[in-house]
Amino acid sequence: MDEFFKPALDCSMWPEETGCLIDKARSEGLALAWDRLAKQTPQCNFCEMGLSCAKCVMGPCRIIPGLDRNQGVCGADADLTVARNFGRFVAGGSAAHSDHGRDLVEVLYEIGCGSTSAYSIRDEAKLRRLAEEFGLKKDGDIKQVAKTVAERLFADYSTHGPGLAFLGRVPKARRELWDKLSLTPRGIDREPVEMLHRTHMGVDCDPVSLCLHAARTSLSDGWGGSMAGTEISDVIFGTPTPGKTKVNLGVLKKDMVNILVHGHSPVVSEMILAAASDPAILAEATKAGASGVNIAGLCCTGNELLMRRSIPLAGNHMMTELTIVTGAVETIVADYQCIMPSLVNISQCYHTKFVTTSDKAHFPGADTYHFTPHNAGELAKQVVLKAIEAFKKRDPSRVNIPVEPVEVMSGFSNEAILGALGGTPTPLIEAIKAGTVRGAVGVVGCNNPKLKQDEQHVTLTRELIKKDILVLVTGCATSAMGKAGLLVPEGASQAGSNLAGLCRTLGIPPVLHVGSCVDNSRILQLCAVLADAIGVDISALPVAASAPEWYSEKAAAIGLYAVASGITTHLGLPPMILGSPAITSLAVSGLNDVVGAAFIVEPDPVKAGKLLDGHISRKRLALGLSA
Ligand code: XCC
Ligand code: SF4
């Protein structure tokens, strides 16, 4: 395993665009995440094992199991310390997704009240469908429907709501299991808050109980906050349909004003996109000597625009610093999550403006604009005009856009997938039964500088599609797949003959892009639809998930809600739980007996591919299908 954790300092190892820009940054005297990782290495072994605790000032404590320091000052042992740390880790991720979801619900409410002109309802039919699903009045004035749906979801964030609106989507057997285990989430805000309470010194001292509450917390994200984020984003900005665009740093244009939107919420990025097509603003760009304003995405807000608007994606998490190093970026517009604080300093070494937009995410040294549903249209124009000003200061001698962009296809919402199949999951189920598609794996999540960028995503995915396993991708894994030619129908040549044939017939890639990280809720919903159609629980389906290069608290929440929903999940790096053999064994096997799924931790993507393939074969056999 060790070789995977060595910070790589040899740029020739990296994909072309990455290696060449790391070299450029070095020659310009800039430190990047890889350099900072090298300085942090070796990292604290106690923290890595989950055995350090700083939850009170009797500590901090470091637990050494088996020695005379096997308890913290309060008496917490290794199992409890690991469980408390992991619980808080998952709560952090759940809170981030769900608070993002809340922002969308708030915009929907403002639309319903008629108090924003910047936003409107793009998918009325979906809003009415949601109203019907929630048992609300679906007909009549669309603003009224928006308001009641928003109020219903606000209730889900509270403690005394009627029960999460989206739980109606969970297959019956899974709901009964959750009820039996007290895993059914009671409120989107309640569960992470209760986790903070339980992990205060002297509250929940049972490691298993804490792990179960961690699962409940993650479910409040997956079937609550994230699902609200996805569904309401579709209502406001449109439900994605398939379209083509390009990815990688080559989407930056030498002759244009380049604005990168970074973060997660479409609430800001959609407004920037709208402002960039305003004729008055385009005239200013021309005056500045640019041939136009080019908007491209980073990370998940980039995925949101890619899904709905076919806006090019410049890169993923580990590309964010490097985009600035191209010297061709006028402005980075950030909302929240996964935005490295280093971007402010790196921007200052160029002509790049680093703009923050959320009152929740302050970055000292940034240009600050606080977007609200009321001022968003106006502020977006100001931000774009400032970027045009910055274009005049660009130093052409420092510009290096090292690659040509690669074509990708995106926009595979569940509505689009099922719509293409005639509105029912039956053709997909028939394809699974026939073995044309042996199963499906969601390959999702981040990059991590401890791993060679994108390699785990791509290697694992190629292993899977070779075995006729369809891959669904979200988040930062997306640009990795795009660069590897897996997000176009021609990518079928990298798949097994059965899957390839299906892709050619339908004109689809072997890897379907289904959105950002909150959009993993689309995968949950699709699994639920398939399970219901076959008449089984989700855990019986030949499906799995994988986060091969994950780094964030949010990824841990996603992995846990997938497992708690019955989807076995592979992680390329272990979570910080190895200090407790009991919790580690619960995670990688014990959970199978509790929720019918567990984690697989395997840093080698080829081996991981074999393990997931074996998992899918076993599920197929259990359903009476060929392996
Ligand atoms: Fe962040 Fe979502 Fe991870 Fe990418 S994949 S590094 S969480 S931007 Ni979500
Ligand atoms: Fe130490 Fe216990 Fe305080 Fe943690 S909560 S720092 S283990 S005394």
XYZ file of C-alpha atoms and ligand atoms in Angstrom:
644
model
C 0.000 0.000 0.000
C 2.898 2.335 0.763
C 3.651 3.320 -2.810
C 0.184 4.851 -3.094
C 0.774 7.192 -0.215
C 4.069 8.648 -1.377
C 3.593 12.238 -2.440
C 4.796 12.306 -6.002
C 7.416 14.875 -6.754
C 8.388 13.658 -10.190
C 6.253 15.647 -12.629
C 6.907 13.270 -15.484
C 4.582 10.822 -13.681
C 1.604 13.105 -14.083
C -0.859 13.615 -16.886
C 0.547 16.071 -19.421
C -1.402 19.175 -18.386
C -0.696 18.582 -14.697
C 3.029 17.816 -14.903
C 3.824 20.694 -17.190
C 1.999 23.224 -15.008
C 3.538 21.874 -11.791
C 6.893 22.558 -13.467
C 5.749 26.057 -14.439
C 4.602 26.784 -10.885
C 7.956 25.628 -9.525
C 9.877 27.788 -11.969
C 7.734 30.724 -10.792
C 8.470 29.909 -7.144
C 4.928 28.791 -6.238
C 4.155 25.963 -3.812
C 1.182 23.735 -4.655
C -0.776 21.092 -2.743
C 1.762 18.392 -3.692
C 4.625 20.472 -2.269
C 2.709 21.184 0.914
C 1.883 17.494 1.248
C 5.571 16.647 0.978
C 6.260 19.085 3.812
C 3.495 17.505 5.907
C 4.866 13.994 5.362
C 5.115 11.855 7.417
C 1.670 12.787 8.693
C 0.531 12.187 12.258
C 0.041 8.482 12.783
C -2.415 8.994 15.648
C -4.663 11.165 13.509
C -4.364 8.790 10.570
C -5.565 5.938 12.799
C -8.345 8.051 14.343
C -6.654 7.795 17.745
C -6.139 11.453 18.600
C -8.803 13.470 20.381
C -9.030 17.200 20.995
C -12.643 17.414 22.018
C -11.918 18.924 25.403
C -9.169 20.702 27.289
C -8.493 17.847 29.684
C -6.804 16.663 26.469
C -5.662 16.639 23.758
C -5.154 12.907 24.092
C -3.442 10.308 21.956
C -4.580 6.764 22.561
C -2.101 3.891 22.263
C -4.113 0.666 22.395
C -2.474 -2.113 24.341
C -0.053 0.161 26.184
C -0.505 2.078 29.408
C -1.872 5.010 27.416
C -4.858 3.079 26.120
C -7.386 5.663 27.346
C -7.751 9.426 27.140
C -8.021 11.499 30.318
C -11.798 10.974 30.337
C -11.387 7.212 29.913
C -12.285 7.005 26.242
C -10.583 4.008 24.641
C -9.512 3.434 21.062
C -12.905 2.188 19.841
C -14.767 5.132 21.326
C -12.225 7.676 20.108
C -12.312 6.308 16.560
C -16.128 6.219 16.573
C -16.425 9.778 17.880
C -13.970 11.092 15.308
C -15.612 9.221 12.464
C -19.076 10.361 13.576
C -18.021 13.997 13.479
C -16.327 13.479 10.120
C -19.556 12.170 8.616
C -21.604 14.898 10.295
C -19.348 17.524 8.677
C -19.908 16.073 5.239
C -23.647 15.651 5.698
C -24.003 19.190 6.980
C -22.121 20.569 3.969
C -24.315 18.816 1.398
C -27.505 19.512 3.254
C -26.764 23.177 3.838
C -26.109 23.489 0.109
C -29.511 21.841 -0.464
C -31.094 24.374 1.880
C -29.809 27.224 -0.295
C -31.732 25.820 -3.240
C -34.894 25.422 -1.157
C -34.531 29.034 -0.003
C -34.280 30.253 -3.602
C -37.369 28.184 -4.459
C -39.197 29.831 -1.575
C -38.188 33.320 -2.755
C -39.445 32.451 -6.233
C -42.697 31.291 -4.652
C -43.023 34.564 -2.753
C -42.328 36.547 -5.913
C -39.419 38.284 -4.216
C -36.636 37.462 -6.694
C -36.430 38.400 -10.335
C -33.048 36.712 -10.846
C -34.428 33.172 -10.595
C -37.477 31.425 -12.012
C -38.881 27.931 -12.473
C -37.401 26.251 -15.556
C -38.994 22.824 -15.034
C -42.593 23.421 -13.989
C -43.585 19.842 -14.731
C -40.960 18.506 -12.330
C -42.080 20.918 -9.614
C -45.664 19.740 -10.011
C -44.506 16.110 -9.937
C -42.666 16.776 -6.667
C -45.747 18.461 -5.193
C -47.785 15.393 -6.088
C -45.143 13.063 -4.667
C -45.193 15.009 -1.386
C -49.014 14.861 -1.242
C -49.379 18.585 -1.904
C -51.609 20.465 -4.336
C -49.875 20.211 -7.702
C -52.172 22.330 -9.848
C -52.755 26.037 -9.992
C -50.384 28.992 -9.758
C -46.820 27.701 -10.110
C -45.522 30.216 -7.568
C -47.905 28.856 -4.989
C -46.720 25.319 -5.762
C -43.106 26.501 -5.399
C -43.886 27.976 -2.011
C -45.632 24.901 -0.638
C -42.925 22.531 -1.905
C -40.261 24.776 -0.342
C -42.172 24.864 2.955
C -42.486 21.070 2.911
C -38.718 20.755 2.498
C -38.031 23.391 5.176
C -40.007 21.111 7.488
C -37.634 18.266 6.593
C -34.744 20.335 7.885
C -36.460 20.722 11.262
C -37.074 18.267 14.085
C -40.832 18.111 14.098
C -41.529 17.694 10.413
C -43.845 15.034 9.029
C -40.846 12.815 8.086
C -38.459 13.329 5.200
C -40.424 13.918 2.010
C -38.115 11.777 -0.125
C -38.360 8.720 2.130
C -41.364 7.721 0.014
C -38.779 6.788 -2.645
C -37.041 4.209 -0.439
C -38.011 0.591 -1.215
C -40.292 -0.913 1.434
C -37.858 -3.578 2.649
C -35.142 -0.950 3.168
C -37.518 1.352 5.062
C -38.519 -1.481 7.353
C -34.885 -2.347 7.993
C -34.053 1.271 8.807
C -37.024 1.519 11.149
C -35.972 -1.684 12.899
C -32.417 -0.393 13.374
C -33.488 3.198 14.181
C -31.640 4.368 11.080
C -34.513 6.289 9.499
C -33.414 9.938 9.468
C -35.763 12.211 11.418
C -34.598 15.623 10.287
C -31.904 16.887 7.933
C -30.444 19.308 10.471
C -31.258 17.153 13.453
C -28.989 14.204 12.734
C -25.666 16.059 12.297
C -26.479 18.279 15.278
C -27.281 15.238 17.370
C -23.964 13.736 16.263
C -22.137 16.795 17.621
C -24.075 16.343 20.846
C -23.439 12.611 21.122
C -19.716 13.065 20.569
C -19.291 15.708 23.264
C -17.361 14.251 26.198
C -19.582 12.009 28.252
C -22.595 11.499 26.024
C -22.768 8.449 23.738
C -19.967 6.130 24.865
C -20.971 3.104 22.778
C -18.905 2.907 19.587
C -21.529 0.804 17.787
C -24.331 3.172 18.679
C -22.220 6.075 17.402
C -21.563 4.263 14.128
C -25.267 3.590 13.656
C -26.035 7.238 14.299
C -23.324 8.137 11.763
C -25.251 6.023 9.254
C -28.519 7.785 10.144
C -26.760 11.128 9.763
C -25.466 10.194 6.320
C -28.957 9.039 5.275
C -30.327 12.462 6.222
C -27.885 13.776 3.615
C -28.413 11.237 0.818
C -32.207 10.945 1.002
C -32.634 14.445 2.461
C -30.352 17.413 1.918
C -28.531 16.166 -1.186
C -31.727 14.942 -2.789
C -33.357 18.323 -2.119
C -30.288 19.999 -3.634
C -30.525 17.927 -6.808
C -34.266 18.007 -7.298
C -34.755 21.687 -6.572
C -31.756 22.623 -8.744
C -33.503 20.777 -11.579
C -36.738 22.641 -10.884
C -35.044 26.051 -10.889
C -32.385 25.558 -13.546
C -33.810 22.740 -15.636
C -33.592 18.945 -15.563
C -30.503 17.844 -17.510
C -30.769 16.278 -20.939
C -27.850 14.778 -22.897
C -25.523 17.234 -24.591
C -21.918 17.514 -25.734
C -19.111 19.767 -24.575
C -15.392 19.649 -23.742
C -13.151 19.105 -20.730
C -9.621 19.800 -19.454
C -7.506 22.952 -19.330
C -7.755 23.304 -23.088
C -11.223 24.776 -22.575
C -9.501 28.014 -21.475
C -9.245 30.409 -24.423
C -6.219 32.593 -25.123
C -8.239 35.311 -26.814
C -11.159 35.396 -24.364
C -11.899 36.603 -20.861
C -11.741 33.347 -18.895
C -13.959 33.058 -15.815
C -13.908 29.852 -13.797
C -16.795 29.031 -11.488
C -15.690 26.916 -8.541
C -17.534 25.325 -5.646
C -20.838 23.537 -5.538
C -24.014 25.535 -5.782
C -25.569 26.386 -9.129
C -27.214 29.393 -7.454
C -24.221 31.647 -8.174
C -22.654 29.983 -11.222
C -25.903 30.084 -13.205
C -26.083 33.848 -12.636
C -22.468 34.332 -13.780
C -23.296 32.344 -16.889
C -26.331 34.522 -17.589
C -24.348 37.733 -17.074
C -21.656 36.529 -19.467
C -24.133 36.465 -22.333
C -25.479 39.986 -21.680
C -24.885 41.997 -24.907
C -23.816 45.133 -23.001
C -21.209 43.121 -21.118
C -19.989 41.397 -24.266
C -19.497 44.833 -25.813
C -17.205 45.706 -22.902
C -15.217 42.524 -23.532
C -14.763 43.533 -27.166
C -13.603 46.983 -26.093
C -11.022 45.306 -23.872
C -9.660 43.445 -26.897
C -11.165 40.046 -26.048
C -13.169 37.974 -28.477
C -15.735 37.139 -25.787
C -16.318 35.892 -22.256
C -15.596 32.208 -21.682
C -17.183 30.502 -18.688
C -15.804 27.139 -17.582
C -16.327 25.060 -14.480
C -14.265 23.538 -11.712
C -15.287 20.818 -9.281
C -18.961 20.332 -8.575
C -20.439 23.652 -9.612
C -18.648 22.910 -12.870
C -20.473 19.581 -12.960
C -23.780 21.372 -12.405
C -23.203 23.627 -15.429
C -21.840 20.726 -17.463
C -24.963 18.650 -16.782
C -27.530 21.344 -17.472
C -25.886 23.748 -19.895
C -23.072 21.800 -21.574
C -20.611 24.348 -20.178
C -17.022 23.058 -20.469
C -15.276 21.701 -17.396
C -11.729 23.003 -16.883
C -10.788 20.479 -14.246
C -11.298 18.797 -10.928
C -10.105 19.339 -7.375
C -6.380 18.814 -8.015
C -6.514 21.044 -11.101
C -7.855 24.098 -9.298
C -4.491 25.611 -8.359
C -3.066 24.721 -11.759
C -5.793 26.551 -13.660
C -4.441 29.810 -12.230
C -0.886 28.774 -13.110
C -1.908 28.790 -16.810
C -1.828 32.592 -16.473
C -4.989 32.701 -18.588
C -7.646 32.960 -15.883
C -9.105 36.399 -15.221
C -11.397 35.420 -12.369
C -12.236 32.471 -10.170
C -15.735 32.822 -8.769
C -16.073 30.626 -5.703
C -19.143 29.727 -3.691
C -18.319 27.034 -1.124
C -16.733 23.643 -0.391
C -13.484 22.181 -1.732
C -12.022 25.616 -2.458
C -8.397 25.475 -1.323
C -7.460 28.529 0.747
C -4.212 28.569 -1.255
C -6.103 29.862 -4.295
C -6.104 33.387 -2.859
C -2.299 33.578 -2.692
C -1.784 31.880 -6.028
C -4.245 34.303 -7.666
C -2.260 37.189 -6.234
C 0.825 35.952 -8.100
C -1.075 36.506 -11.361
C -3.601 39.016 -12.684
C -6.362 36.664 -11.489
C -9.200 37.996 -9.339
C -10.369 35.569 -6.671
C -14.010 36.328 -5.921
C -16.058 34.893 -3.072
C -19.837 35.015 -3.153
C -21.178 33.291 -0.055
C -21.614 34.731 3.378
C -20.756 31.220 4.596
C -17.328 31.162 2.948
C -15.000 34.078 3.631
C -11.462 34.036 2.234
C -9.235 36.835 3.542
C -7.644 38.620 0.597
C -10.470 37.777 -1.813
C -12.836 40.198 -3.543
C -16.056 39.676 -1.623
C -19.557 39.865 -3.095
C -22.405 38.540 -1.006
C -24.885 37.016 -3.389
C -28.520 36.752 -2.314
C -31.586 35.805 -4.383
C -32.318 39.535 -4.522
C -29.017 40.924 -5.760
C -27.604 37.929 -7.668
C -28.336 39.199 -11.188
C -26.752 42.596 -10.515
C -23.688 41.256 -8.666
C -23.020 38.668 -11.367
C -22.733 41.485 -13.914
C -20.307 43.355 -11.661
C -18.151 40.248 -11.281
C -17.990 39.685 -15.042
C -17.144 43.360 -15.681
C -14.298 43.109 -13.158
C -13.011 40.044 -14.993
C -12.983 42.038 -18.225
C -10.897 44.694 -16.429
C -8.494 41.975 -15.300
C -8.130 40.712 -18.892
C -6.382 43.991 -19.749
C -3.736 43.143 -17.163
C -3.033 39.595 -18.398
C 0.656 38.990 -19.167
C 0.730 36.995 -22.442
C 4.303 35.875 -21.763
C 3.097 33.940 -18.712
C 0.234 32.170 -20.481
C 0.521 28.421 -20.993
C -2.563 26.387 -21.897
C -0.827 23.056 -22.381
C -3.467 20.808 -23.958
C -6.286 20.640 -26.462
C -9.738 19.989 -24.976
C -11.397 16.581 -25.148
C -15.025 16.013 -26.127
C -17.524 14.646 -23.582
C -21.220 13.870 -23.388
C -23.177 14.709 -20.246
C -26.684 15.322 -18.965
C -27.823 11.824 -17.976
C -30.439 12.680 -15.372
C -32.738 9.834 -14.355
C -35.470 11.546 -16.362
C -33.194 11.463 -19.417
C -32.117 7.853 -18.871
C -35.613 6.519 -18.224
C -37.074 8.790 -20.906
C -34.705 7.293 -23.486
C -35.911 3.840 -22.418
C -39.529 4.721 -23.068
C -40.322 5.966 -19.574
C -39.865 2.661 -17.722
C -36.877 0.845 -16.230
C -37.950 -2.396 -17.973
C -35.456 -2.249 -20.879
C -32.627 -1.657 -18.397
C -33.785 -4.570 -16.258
C -33.995 -6.767 -19.365
C -30.445 -5.735 -20.296
C -29.273 -6.639 -16.786
C -31.071 -9.998 -16.944
C -29.558 -10.760 -20.336
C -26.117 -9.783 -19.067
C -25.733 -7.051 -21.698
C -25.216 -4.808 -18.710
C -24.009 -7.098 -15.920
C -24.460 -4.398 -13.333
C -23.620 -0.795 -12.555
C -21.071 1.002 -10.419
C -21.124 4.675 -9.435
C -17.510 5.882 -9.565
C -17.597 9.163 -7.731
C -15.680 11.663 -5.739
C -12.551 13.626 -5.393
C -8.863 13.670 -6.173
C -6.277 13.370 -3.446
C -2.655 14.526 -3.827
C -1.559 11.297 -2.119
C -2.531 9.443 -5.286
C -1.530 9.886 -8.889
C -4.206 12.190 -10.185
C -7.102 10.560 -12.046
C -5.295 7.244 -12.447
C -7.366 5.298 -9.934
C -10.627 6.593 -11.408
C -9.681 5.692 -14.936
C -7.976 2.344 -14.276
C -10.829 1.089 -12.119
C -13.449 2.267 -14.598
C -11.708 0.557 -17.517
C -11.604 -2.669 -15.503
C -15.332 -2.413 -14.859
C -16.580 -1.535 -18.323
C -14.390 -4.314 -19.797
C -16.562 -6.660 -17.750
C -19.785 -5.157 -19.172
C -20.445 -3.168 -16.021
C -21.977 0.226 -16.741
C -20.344 3.100 -14.845
C -22.136 6.211 -13.619
C -19.890 9.122 -12.703
C -20.293 12.273 -10.623
C -18.121 14.987 -9.120
C -14.399 15.242 -9.595
C -14.142 11.781 -11.131
C -15.885 13.288 -14.158
C -13.018 15.150 -15.766
C -10.757 12.129 -15.227
C -13.198 10.014 -17.247
C -13.594 12.733 -19.841
C -9.862 13.055 -20.430
C -9.617 9.269 -20.809
C -12.178 9.306 -23.631
C -14.767 7.440 -21.605
C -17.556 10.031 -21.781
C -18.228 9.788 -25.514
C -20.011 7.008 -27.413
C -16.648 6.091 -29.016
C -15.531 5.152 -25.489
C -17.483 1.947 -26.137
C -14.328 0.576 -27.777
C -12.864 0.365 -24.240
C -15.843 -1.690 -22.995
C -16.665 -5.388 -23.125
C -18.455 -6.528 -26.267
C -21.944 -6.691 -24.728
C -21.855 -3.251 -23.141
C -20.126 -1.841 -26.211
C -22.910 -3.155 -28.419
C -25.555 -1.546 -26.248
C -23.673 1.781 -26.218
C -23.430 1.703 -30.022
C -27.143 0.924 -30.403
C -28.181 3.727 -28.055
C -25.399 6.175 -29.007
C -24.311 6.537 -25.387
C -20.914 6.370 -23.643
C -20.019 3.385 -21.422
C -19.665 5.888 -18.562
C -22.675 8.111 -17.968
C -22.162 11.489 -16.338
C -24.982 12.008 -13.858
C -23.842 15.211 -12.174
C -22.200 16.717 -9.119
C -21.706 15.143 -5.704
C -25.160 16.052 -4.407
C -26.367 14.307 -7.568
C -25.285 10.981 -6.134
C -28.862 11.196 -4.903
C -29.848 10.537 -8.538
C -28.021 7.194 -8.275
C -29.872 6.383 -5.037
C -33.174 7.129 -6.701
C -32.328 5.070 -9.787
C -31.365 2.111 -7.573
C -34.665 2.467 -5.723
C -36.604 2.510 -9.003
C -34.793 -0.636 -10.207
C -35.240 -2.413 -6.864
C -38.959 -1.619 -6.811
C -39.396 -2.756 -10.404
C -37.709 -6.091 -9.681
C -39.409 -6.382 -6.289
C -36.244 -6.625 -4.170
C -34.313 -4.478 -1.711
C -31.498 -2.249 -3.042
C -28.953 -4.589 -1.437
C -30.009 -7.364 -3.841
C -29.124 -5.364 -6.960
C -25.914 -6.053 -8.938
C -24.617 -2.556 -8.188
C -21.816 -0.947 -6.199
C -20.176 2.396 -5.601
C -16.572 3.534 -5.510
C -14.676 6.628 -4.412
C -11.158 5.688 -5.522
C -9.438 9.050 -4.881
C -11.624 10.570 -2.182
C -10.462 13.185 0.285
C -13.410 14.963 1.891
C -15.858 14.622 4.768
C -18.614 14.785 2.180
C -17.220 11.739 0.389
C -17.327 9.819 3.680
C -20.970 10.813 4.114
C -21.728 9.664 0.561
C -19.948 6.346 1.078
C -21.806 5.718 4.304
C -25.249 6.596 2.951
C -24.568 4.337 -0.027
C -23.692 1.444 2.291
C -26.626 2.166 4.618
C -28.850 2.152 1.532
C -27.574 -1.335 0.667
C -24.875 -0.415 -1.877
C -21.434 -1.941 -1.260
C -18.835 0.796 -1.592
C -15.156 0.729 -2.463
C -12.748 3.334 -1.095
C -9.271 3.814 -2.543
C -7.949 5.199 0.737
C -9.045 4.054 4.195
C -11.003 6.417 6.431
C -9.277 7.346 9.693
C -10.650 4.349 11.597
C -7.826 1.814 11.497
C -6.965 2.459 15.166
C -10.024 0.433 16.102
C -9.940 -3.134 14.794
C -13.550 -3.536 15.963
C -14.848 -0.572 13.939
C -12.668 -1.456 10.961
C -14.106 -4.936 10.936
C -17.650 -3.547 11.271
C -16.995 -1.297 8.266
C -15.522 -3.942 5.968
C -17.628 -6.937 6.928
C -19.916 -6.613 9.961
C -22.160 -4.113 8.192
C -23.078 -6.810 5.675
C -25.111 -8.513 8.389
C -26.686 -5.249 9.492
C -27.509 -3.357 6.287
C -26.643 -5.884 3.576
C -23.628 -3.953 2.295
C -20.171 -2.945 3.521
C -17.027 -1.051 2.571
C -14.181 -2.460 0.495
C -10.861 -0.669 1.015
C -8.374 -1.359 -1.772
C -5.797 1.109 -3.060
C -4.930 -0.930 -6.168
C -7.569 -0.073 -8.796
C -7.079 -3.308 -10.747
C -7.631 -5.384 -7.624
C -10.580 -3.161 -6.697
C -12.058 -3.808 -10.131
C -11.804 -7.560 -9.545
C -13.423 -7.249 -6.118
C -16.327 -5.194 -7.474
C -16.734 -7.556 -10.414
C -16.899 -10.487 -7.976
C -19.467 -8.617 -5.892
C -21.634 -8.046 -8.954
C -21.343 -11.699 -10.011
C -22.497 -12.821 -6.554
C -25.492 -10.471 -6.629
C -26.405 -11.694 -10.108
C -26.231 -15.340 -9.073
C -28.380 -14.641 -6.026
C -31.009 -13.162 -8.356
C -30.923 -16.348 -10.429
C -29.018 -14.710 -13.288
C -25.812 -15.815 -14.986
C -22.704 -14.497 -13.213
Fe -14.968 18.231 -3.637
Fe -17.564 18.151 -5.084
Fe -14.701 15.739 -3.822
Fe -14.646 17.187 -5.919
S -15.684 15.332 -5.699
S -13.232 17.250 -4.370
S -16.018 16.683 -2.463
S -15.783 18.950 -5.542
Ni -17.618 15.877 -4.775
Fe -9.046 13.425 25.979
Fe -11.521 12.521 26.518
Fe -11.064 15.157 26.275
Fe -10.937 13.560 24.136
S -12.764 13.997 25.347
S -9.507 15.191 24.670
S -10.101 11.655 25.004
S -10.231 13.792 27.814
